[in-house]
Short mmCIF file of C-alpha atoms in Angstrom, two decimals:
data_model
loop_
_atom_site.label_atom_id
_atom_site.label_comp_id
_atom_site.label_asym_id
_atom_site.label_seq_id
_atom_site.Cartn_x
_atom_site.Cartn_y
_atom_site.Cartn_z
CA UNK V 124 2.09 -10.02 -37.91
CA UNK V 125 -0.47 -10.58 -35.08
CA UNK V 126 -0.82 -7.99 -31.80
CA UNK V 127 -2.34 -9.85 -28.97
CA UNK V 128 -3.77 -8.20 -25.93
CA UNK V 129 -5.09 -9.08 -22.73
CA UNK V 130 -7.58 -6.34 -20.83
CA UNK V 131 -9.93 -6.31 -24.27
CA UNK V 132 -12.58 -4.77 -23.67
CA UNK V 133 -11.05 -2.53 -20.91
CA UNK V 134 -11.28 1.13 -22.13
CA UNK V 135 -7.52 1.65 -22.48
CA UNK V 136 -6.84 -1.82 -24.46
CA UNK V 137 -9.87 -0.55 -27.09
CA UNK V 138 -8.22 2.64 -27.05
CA UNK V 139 -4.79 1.59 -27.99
CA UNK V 140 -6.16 -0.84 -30.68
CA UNK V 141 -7.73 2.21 -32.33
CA UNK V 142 -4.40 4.07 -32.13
CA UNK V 143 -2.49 1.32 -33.60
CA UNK V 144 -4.92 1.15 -36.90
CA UNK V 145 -4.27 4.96 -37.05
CA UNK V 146 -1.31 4.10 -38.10
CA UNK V 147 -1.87 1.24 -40.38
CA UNK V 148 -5.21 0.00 -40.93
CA UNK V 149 -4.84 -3.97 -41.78
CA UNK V 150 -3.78 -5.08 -38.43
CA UNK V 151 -4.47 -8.35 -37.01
CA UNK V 152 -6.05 -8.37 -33.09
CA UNK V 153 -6.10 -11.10 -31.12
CA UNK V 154 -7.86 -10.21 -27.79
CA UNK V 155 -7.61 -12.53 -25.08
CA UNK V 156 -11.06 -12.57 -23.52
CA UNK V 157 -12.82 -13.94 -20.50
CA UNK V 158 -16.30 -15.78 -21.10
CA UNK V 159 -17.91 -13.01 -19.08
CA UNK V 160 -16.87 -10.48 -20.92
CA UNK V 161 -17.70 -11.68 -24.66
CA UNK V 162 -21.09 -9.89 -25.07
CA UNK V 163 -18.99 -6.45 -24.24
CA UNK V 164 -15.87 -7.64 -26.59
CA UNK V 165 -18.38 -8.14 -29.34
CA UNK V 166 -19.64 -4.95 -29.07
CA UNK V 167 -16.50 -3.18 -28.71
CA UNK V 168 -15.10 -5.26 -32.00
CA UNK V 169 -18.02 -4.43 -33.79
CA UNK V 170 -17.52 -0.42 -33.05
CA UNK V 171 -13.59 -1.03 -33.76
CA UNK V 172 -14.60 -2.67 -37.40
CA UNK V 173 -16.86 -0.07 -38.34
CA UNK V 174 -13.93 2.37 -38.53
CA UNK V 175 -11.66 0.42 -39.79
CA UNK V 176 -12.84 -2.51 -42.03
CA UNK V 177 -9.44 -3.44 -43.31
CA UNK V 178 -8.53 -4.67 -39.69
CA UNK V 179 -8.86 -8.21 -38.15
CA UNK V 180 -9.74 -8.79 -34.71
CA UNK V 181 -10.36 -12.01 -33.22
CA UNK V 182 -11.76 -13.14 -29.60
CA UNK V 183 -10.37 -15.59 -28.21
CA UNK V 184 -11.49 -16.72 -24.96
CA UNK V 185 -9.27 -17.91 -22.31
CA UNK V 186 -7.75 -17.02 -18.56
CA UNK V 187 -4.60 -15.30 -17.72
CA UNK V 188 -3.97 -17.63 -14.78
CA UNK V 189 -4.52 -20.65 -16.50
CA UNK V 190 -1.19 -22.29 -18.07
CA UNK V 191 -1.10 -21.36 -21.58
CA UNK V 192 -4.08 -19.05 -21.09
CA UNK V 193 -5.81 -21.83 -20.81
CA UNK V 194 -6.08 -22.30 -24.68
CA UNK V 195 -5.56 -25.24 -26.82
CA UNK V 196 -2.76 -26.32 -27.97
CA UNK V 197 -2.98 -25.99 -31.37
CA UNK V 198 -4.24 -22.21 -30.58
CA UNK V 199 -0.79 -21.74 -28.13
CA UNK V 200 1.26 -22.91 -31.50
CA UNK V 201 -0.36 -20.58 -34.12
CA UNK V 202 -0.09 -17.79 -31.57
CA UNK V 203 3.83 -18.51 -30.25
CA UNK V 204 4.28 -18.17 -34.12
CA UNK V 205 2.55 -15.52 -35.37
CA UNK V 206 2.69 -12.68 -32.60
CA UNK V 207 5.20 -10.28 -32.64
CA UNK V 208 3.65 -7.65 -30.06
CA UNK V 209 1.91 -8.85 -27.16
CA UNK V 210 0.26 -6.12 -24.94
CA UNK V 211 -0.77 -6.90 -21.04
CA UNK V 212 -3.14 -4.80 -19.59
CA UNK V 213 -5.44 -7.60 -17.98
CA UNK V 214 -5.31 -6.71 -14.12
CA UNK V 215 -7.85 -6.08 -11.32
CA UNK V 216 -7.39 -2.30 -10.67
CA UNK V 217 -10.08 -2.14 -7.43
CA UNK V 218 -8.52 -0.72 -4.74
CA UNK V 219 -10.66 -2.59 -2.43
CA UNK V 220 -10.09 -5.49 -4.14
CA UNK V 221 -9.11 -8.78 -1.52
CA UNK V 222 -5.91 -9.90 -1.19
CA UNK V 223 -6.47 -13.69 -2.45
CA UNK V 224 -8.34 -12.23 -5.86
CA UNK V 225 -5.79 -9.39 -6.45
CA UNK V 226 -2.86 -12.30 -5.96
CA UNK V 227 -4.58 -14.58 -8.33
CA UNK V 228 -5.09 -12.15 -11.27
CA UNK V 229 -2.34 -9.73 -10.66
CA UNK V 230 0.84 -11.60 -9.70
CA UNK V 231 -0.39 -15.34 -10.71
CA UNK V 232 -1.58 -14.11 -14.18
CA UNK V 233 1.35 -11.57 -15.07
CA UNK V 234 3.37 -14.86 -14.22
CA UNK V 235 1.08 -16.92 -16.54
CA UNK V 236 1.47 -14.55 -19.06
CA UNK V 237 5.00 -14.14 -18.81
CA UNK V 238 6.19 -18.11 -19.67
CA UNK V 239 3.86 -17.59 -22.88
CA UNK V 240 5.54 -14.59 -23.74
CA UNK V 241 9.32 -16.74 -23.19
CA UNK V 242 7.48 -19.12 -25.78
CA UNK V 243 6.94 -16.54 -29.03
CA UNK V 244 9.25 -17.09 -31.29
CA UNK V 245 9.20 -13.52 -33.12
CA UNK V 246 8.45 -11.12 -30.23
CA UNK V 247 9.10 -7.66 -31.10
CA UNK V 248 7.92 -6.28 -27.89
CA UNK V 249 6.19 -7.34 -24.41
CA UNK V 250 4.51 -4.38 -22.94
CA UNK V 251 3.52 -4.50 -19.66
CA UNK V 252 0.89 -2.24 -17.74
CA UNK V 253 1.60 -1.82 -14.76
CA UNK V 254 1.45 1.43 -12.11
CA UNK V 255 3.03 3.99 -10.69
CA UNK V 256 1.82 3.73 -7.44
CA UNK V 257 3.41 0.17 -6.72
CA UNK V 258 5.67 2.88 -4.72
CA UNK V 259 3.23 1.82 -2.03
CA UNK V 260 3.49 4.66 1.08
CA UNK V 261 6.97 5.37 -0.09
CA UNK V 262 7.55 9.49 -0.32
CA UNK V 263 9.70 12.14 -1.81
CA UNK V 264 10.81 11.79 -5.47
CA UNK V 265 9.78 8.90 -7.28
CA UNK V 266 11.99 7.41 -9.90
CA UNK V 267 11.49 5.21 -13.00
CA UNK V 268 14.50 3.37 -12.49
CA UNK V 269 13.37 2.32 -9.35
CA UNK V 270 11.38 -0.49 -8.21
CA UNK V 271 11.99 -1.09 -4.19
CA UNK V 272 9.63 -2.63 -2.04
CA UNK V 273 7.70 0.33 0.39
CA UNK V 274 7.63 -0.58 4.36
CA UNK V 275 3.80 -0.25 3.76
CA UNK V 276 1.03 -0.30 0.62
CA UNK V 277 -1.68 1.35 1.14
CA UNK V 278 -4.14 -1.50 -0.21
CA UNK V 279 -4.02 -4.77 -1.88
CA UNK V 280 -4.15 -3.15 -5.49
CA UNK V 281 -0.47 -1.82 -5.13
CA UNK V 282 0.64 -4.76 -3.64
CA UNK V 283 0.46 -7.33 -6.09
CA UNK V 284 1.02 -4.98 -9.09
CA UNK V 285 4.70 -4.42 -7.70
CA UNK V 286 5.08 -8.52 -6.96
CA UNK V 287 3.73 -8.61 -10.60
CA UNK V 288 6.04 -5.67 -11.64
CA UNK V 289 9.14 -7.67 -9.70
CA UNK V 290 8.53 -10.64 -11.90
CA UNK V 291 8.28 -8.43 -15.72
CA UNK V 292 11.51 -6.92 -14.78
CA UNK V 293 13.23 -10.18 -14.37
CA UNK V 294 11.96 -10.83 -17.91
CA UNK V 295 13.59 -7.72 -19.36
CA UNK V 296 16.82 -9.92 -19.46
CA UNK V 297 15.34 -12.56 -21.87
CA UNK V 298 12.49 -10.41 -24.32
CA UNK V 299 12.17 -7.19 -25.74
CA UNK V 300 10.26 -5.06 -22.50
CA UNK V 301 8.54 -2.13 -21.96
CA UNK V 302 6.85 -1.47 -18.53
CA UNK V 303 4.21 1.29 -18.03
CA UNK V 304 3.67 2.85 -14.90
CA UNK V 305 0.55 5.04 -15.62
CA UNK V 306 -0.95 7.54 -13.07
CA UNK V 307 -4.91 7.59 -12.22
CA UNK V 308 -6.31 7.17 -15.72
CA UNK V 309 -9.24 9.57 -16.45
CA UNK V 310 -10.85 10.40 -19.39
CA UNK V 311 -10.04 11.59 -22.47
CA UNK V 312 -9.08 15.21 -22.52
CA UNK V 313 -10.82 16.42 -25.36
CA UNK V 314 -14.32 14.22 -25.19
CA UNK V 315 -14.01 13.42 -21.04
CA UNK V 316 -15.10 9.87 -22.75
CA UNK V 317 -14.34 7.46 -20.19
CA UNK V 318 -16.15 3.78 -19.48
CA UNK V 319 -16.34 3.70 -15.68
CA UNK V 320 -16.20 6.32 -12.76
CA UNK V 321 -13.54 5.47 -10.38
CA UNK V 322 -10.30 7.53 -9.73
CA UNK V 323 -10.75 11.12 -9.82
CA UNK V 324 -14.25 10.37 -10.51
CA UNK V 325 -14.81 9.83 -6.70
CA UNK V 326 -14.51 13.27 -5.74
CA UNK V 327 -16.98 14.14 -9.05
CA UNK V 328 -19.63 11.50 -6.97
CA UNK V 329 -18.81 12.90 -4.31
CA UNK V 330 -19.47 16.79 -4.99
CA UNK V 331 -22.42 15.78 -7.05
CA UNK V 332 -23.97 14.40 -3.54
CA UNK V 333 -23.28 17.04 -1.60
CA UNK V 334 -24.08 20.29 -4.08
CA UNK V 335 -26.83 20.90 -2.35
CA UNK V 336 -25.52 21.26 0.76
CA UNK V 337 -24.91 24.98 1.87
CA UNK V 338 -21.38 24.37 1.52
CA UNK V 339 -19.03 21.87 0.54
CA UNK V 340 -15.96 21.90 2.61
CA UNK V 341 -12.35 20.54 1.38
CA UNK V 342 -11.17 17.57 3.47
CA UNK V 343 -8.00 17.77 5.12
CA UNK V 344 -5.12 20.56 4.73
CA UNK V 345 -2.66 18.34 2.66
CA UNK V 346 -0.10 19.69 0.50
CA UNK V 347 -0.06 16.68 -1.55
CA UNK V 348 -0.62 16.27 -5.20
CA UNK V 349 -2.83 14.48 -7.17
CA UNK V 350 -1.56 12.50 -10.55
CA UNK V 351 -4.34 12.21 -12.79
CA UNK V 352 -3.56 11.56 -16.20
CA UNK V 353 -6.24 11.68 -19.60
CA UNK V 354 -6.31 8.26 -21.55
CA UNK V 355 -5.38 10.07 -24.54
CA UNK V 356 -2.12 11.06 -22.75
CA UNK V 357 -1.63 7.06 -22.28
CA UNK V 358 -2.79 5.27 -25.33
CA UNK V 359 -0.87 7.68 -27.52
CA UNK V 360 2.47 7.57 -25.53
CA UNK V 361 2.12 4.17 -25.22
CA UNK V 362 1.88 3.40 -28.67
CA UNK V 363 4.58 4.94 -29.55
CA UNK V 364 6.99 3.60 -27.17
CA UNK V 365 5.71 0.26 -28.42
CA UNK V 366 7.68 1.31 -31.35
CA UNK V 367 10.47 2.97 -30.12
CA UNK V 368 13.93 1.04 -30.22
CA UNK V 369 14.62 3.16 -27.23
CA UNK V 370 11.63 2.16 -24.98
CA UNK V 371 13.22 -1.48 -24.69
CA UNK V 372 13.79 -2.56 -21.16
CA UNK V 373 12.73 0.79 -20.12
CA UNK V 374 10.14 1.79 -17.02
CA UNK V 375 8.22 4.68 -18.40
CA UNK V 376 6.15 6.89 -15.61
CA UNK V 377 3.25 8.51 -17.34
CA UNK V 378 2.50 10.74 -15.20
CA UNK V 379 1.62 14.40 -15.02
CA UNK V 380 5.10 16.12 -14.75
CA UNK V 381 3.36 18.90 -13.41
CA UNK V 382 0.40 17.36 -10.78
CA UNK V 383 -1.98 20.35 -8.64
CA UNK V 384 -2.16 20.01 -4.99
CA UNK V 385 -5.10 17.98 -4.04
CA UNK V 386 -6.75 20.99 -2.56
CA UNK V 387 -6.37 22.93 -5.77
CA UNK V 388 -8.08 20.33 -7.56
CA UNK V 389 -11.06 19.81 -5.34
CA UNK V 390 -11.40 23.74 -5.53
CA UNK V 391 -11.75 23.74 -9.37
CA UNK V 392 -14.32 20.59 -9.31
CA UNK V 393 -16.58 22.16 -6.98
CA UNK V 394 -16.49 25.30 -8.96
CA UNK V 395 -17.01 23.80 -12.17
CA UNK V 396 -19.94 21.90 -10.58
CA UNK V 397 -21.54 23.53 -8.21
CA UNK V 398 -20.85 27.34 -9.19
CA UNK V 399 -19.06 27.91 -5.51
CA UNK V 400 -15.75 27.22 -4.05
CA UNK V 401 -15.72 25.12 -1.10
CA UNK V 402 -15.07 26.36 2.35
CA UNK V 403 -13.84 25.33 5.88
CA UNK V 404 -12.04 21.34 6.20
CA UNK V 405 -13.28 18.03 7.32
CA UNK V 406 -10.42 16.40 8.86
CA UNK V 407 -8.94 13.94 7.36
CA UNK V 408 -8.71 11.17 9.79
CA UNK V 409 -12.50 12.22 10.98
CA UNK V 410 -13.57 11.89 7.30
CA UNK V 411 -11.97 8.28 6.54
CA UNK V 412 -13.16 6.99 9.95
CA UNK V 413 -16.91 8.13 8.75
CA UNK V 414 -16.40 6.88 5.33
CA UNK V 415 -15.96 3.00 6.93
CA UNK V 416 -19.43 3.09 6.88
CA UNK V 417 -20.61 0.95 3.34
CA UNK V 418 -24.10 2.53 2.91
CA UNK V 419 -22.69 6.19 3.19
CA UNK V 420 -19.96 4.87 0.34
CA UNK V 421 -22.76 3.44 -1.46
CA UNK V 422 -24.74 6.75 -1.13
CA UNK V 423 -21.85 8.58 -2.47
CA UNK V 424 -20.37 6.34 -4.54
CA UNK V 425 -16.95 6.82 -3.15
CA UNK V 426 -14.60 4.06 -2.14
CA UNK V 427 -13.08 4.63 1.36
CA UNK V 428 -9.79 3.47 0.39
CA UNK V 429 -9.28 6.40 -2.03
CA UNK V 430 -9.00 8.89 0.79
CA UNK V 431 -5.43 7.70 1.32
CA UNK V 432 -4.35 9.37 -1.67
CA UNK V 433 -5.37 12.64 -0.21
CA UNK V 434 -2.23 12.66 2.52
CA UNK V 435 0.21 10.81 0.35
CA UNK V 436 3.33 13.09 -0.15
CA UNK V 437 5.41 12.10 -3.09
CA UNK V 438 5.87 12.70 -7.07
CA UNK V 439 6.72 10.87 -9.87
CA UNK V 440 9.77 11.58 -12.01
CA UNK V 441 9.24 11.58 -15.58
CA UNK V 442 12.86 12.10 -17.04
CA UNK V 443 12.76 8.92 -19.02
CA UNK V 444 9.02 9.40 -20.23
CA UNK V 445 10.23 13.09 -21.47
CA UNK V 446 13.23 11.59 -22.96
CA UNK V 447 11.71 8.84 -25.27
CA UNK V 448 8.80 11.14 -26.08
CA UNK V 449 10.10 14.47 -27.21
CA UNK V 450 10.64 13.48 -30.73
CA UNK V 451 6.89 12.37 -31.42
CA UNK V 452 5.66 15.49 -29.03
CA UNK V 453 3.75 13.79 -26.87
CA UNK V 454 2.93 15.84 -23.64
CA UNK V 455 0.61 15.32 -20.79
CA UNK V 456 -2.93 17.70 -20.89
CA UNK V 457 -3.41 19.57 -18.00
CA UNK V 458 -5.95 18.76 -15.33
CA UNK V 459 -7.73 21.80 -14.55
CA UNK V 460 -7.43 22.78 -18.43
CA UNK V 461 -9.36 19.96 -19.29
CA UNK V 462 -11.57 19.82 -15.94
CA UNK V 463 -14.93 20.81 -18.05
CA UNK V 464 -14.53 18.53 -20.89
CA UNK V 465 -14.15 15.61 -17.54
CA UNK V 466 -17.01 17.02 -15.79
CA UNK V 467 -19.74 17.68 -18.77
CA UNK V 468 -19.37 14.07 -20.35
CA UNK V 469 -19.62 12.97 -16.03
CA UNK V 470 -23.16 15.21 -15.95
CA UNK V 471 -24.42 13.17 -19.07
CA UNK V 472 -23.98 9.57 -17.52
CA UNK V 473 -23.75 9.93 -14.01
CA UNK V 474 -26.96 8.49 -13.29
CA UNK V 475 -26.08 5.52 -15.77
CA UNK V 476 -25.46 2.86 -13.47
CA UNK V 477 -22.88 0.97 -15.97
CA UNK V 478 -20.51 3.97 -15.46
CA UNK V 479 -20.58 3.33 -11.17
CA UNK V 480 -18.16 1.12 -9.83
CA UNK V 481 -19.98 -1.61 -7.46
CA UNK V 482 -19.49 -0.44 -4.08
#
């Protein structure tokens, strides 16, 4: 029994892997890796192995929008035989990414991957990352069973993930499926371990800029919500619906059920990190026309792009994700609850420039 994986060493592929040898120790890994990305794979393997010697992971390198994963034949064979759980994660998740390199790696690859996953012979179960916010600008209630193109996304990221999304769901007809429509990953809930700062992460940059400012104001007056969900939250209900008879050809939102109003949130951040609550508002439209300027994003390290999410009126429904995971118990962590575990392991690395996204 092999589990392959593309999006090794991303922190929620490593993160599942460990899960899975929770379970049962003497798994075999293969982890589809890019030749950029070996040195980091090596190191995450070697971390994985430590823990659990009994289990087998092996890097193989190769491309996601290559045909066959660009691997050789005899590799494609031994794989199309073997695997009975493939797991695709590999994406680009920027949301300034360009249109041409989000099509290519998004929708292209997901394709790619997609006619290898027709060719194993044993599959068990495909299970497919994807988002929940290939809603695009849609509003209102959200639901899992639905999957209609928005009159507008709101950047290049939720674009191709729902063309990518489209194609998976065609696939549910022919292999055992499983898509996951995750929230804004953060870190874990207990440890606030996380690899990079992006996400909710922004506004951390952000106050951590400004703190020494008089005041920090909030920006805006939305009502909106903000779904932010811990990686703990993912990799566990994700595993587990991996296994889960009931999870096939189902579209899973995890999601917070229960999301705080943007403003709520940036309240308890700048409390937790500055000692103050914030006061007055920056408008909105004021404060994404000023953020257009790159070395002020640079300076504080947020993307412009994530301001949209700040006037963005809609939730996700969850009454599928609550359905398949009562039995095992698996609920969502609260936000705030878990806001200082987030914000002390952020204070440790925030001037570690590997934990930055490029901006």
């Amino acid at each position: 029994m092999t589990i392959i994986f593309t999006g090794f060493p991303g922190f929620i592929a490593t993160q599942i892997m460990i899960e899975l040898l929770k379970n049962e120790e003497n798994l075999v890994f293969v982890a589809l890796i890019k030749d950029t990305e070996m040195k980091t794979a090596l190191e995450r393997k070697t971390m994985i192995t430590k823990r659990f010697p009994q289990a087998t992971i092996e890097l193989v390198e190769g491309d996601i929008t290559l045909p066959n994963l660009d691997l050789v034949d005899g590799k494609v064979e031994e794989l199309q035989n073997t695997v009975t759980t493939f797991w695709h994660l590999a994406a680009i998740y920027d949301l300034a990414v360009p249109k041409d390199l989000a099509w290519k790696v998004n929708v292209h690859g997901t394709n790619t991957v997609n006619e290898f996953v027709k060719g194993i012979q044993n599959l068990q179960r495909y299970m497919y990352f994807s988002t929940a916010y290939v809603a695009g600008k849609r509003t209102g209630n959200l639901l899992e069973t639905e999957l209609i193109r928005p009159e507008q996304f709101k950047n290049f990221y939720e674009e191709t993930k729902f063309a990518a999304e489209l194609l998976v769901e065609d696939l549910k007809a022919e292999v055992p499926t499983t898509i996951i429509r995750p929230g804004i990953v953060r870190g874990h809930s207990i440890t606030g371990e996380t690899i990079k700062f992006d996400g909710p992460y922004f506004l951390l940059n952000m106050v951590s800029k400004l703190r020494a400012l008089p005041l920090i104001p909030y920006i805006g007056h939305s009502t909106s919500t903000l779904n932010t969900v811990p990686v703990d939250y993912i990799f566990q209900a994700a595993v587990y619906l991996s296994q889960a008879e009931e999870a096939v050809s189902k579209t899973v939102h995890l999601t917070d059920p229960n999301p705080h109003p943007i403003q709520e949130i940036v309240r308890a951040v700048t409390i937790e990190m500055t000692g103050k609550s914030p006061k007055g508002h920056l408008p909105l439209k004021m404060t994404q026309k000023i953020m257009k300027n790159k070395k002020l994003q640079r300076y504080l390290q947020v993307e412009q792009e994530s301001l949209d999410y700040f006037s963005w009126d809609a939730t996700f429904d969850t009454t599928i994700a609550k359905q398949l995971l009562q039995k095992a118990e698996i609920d969502c962590p609260d936000f705030i609850a878990t806001l200082p575990e987030m914000v002390s392991f952020y204070e440790k690395n925030k001037n570690k420039k590997e934990f930055h996204v490029k901006i």
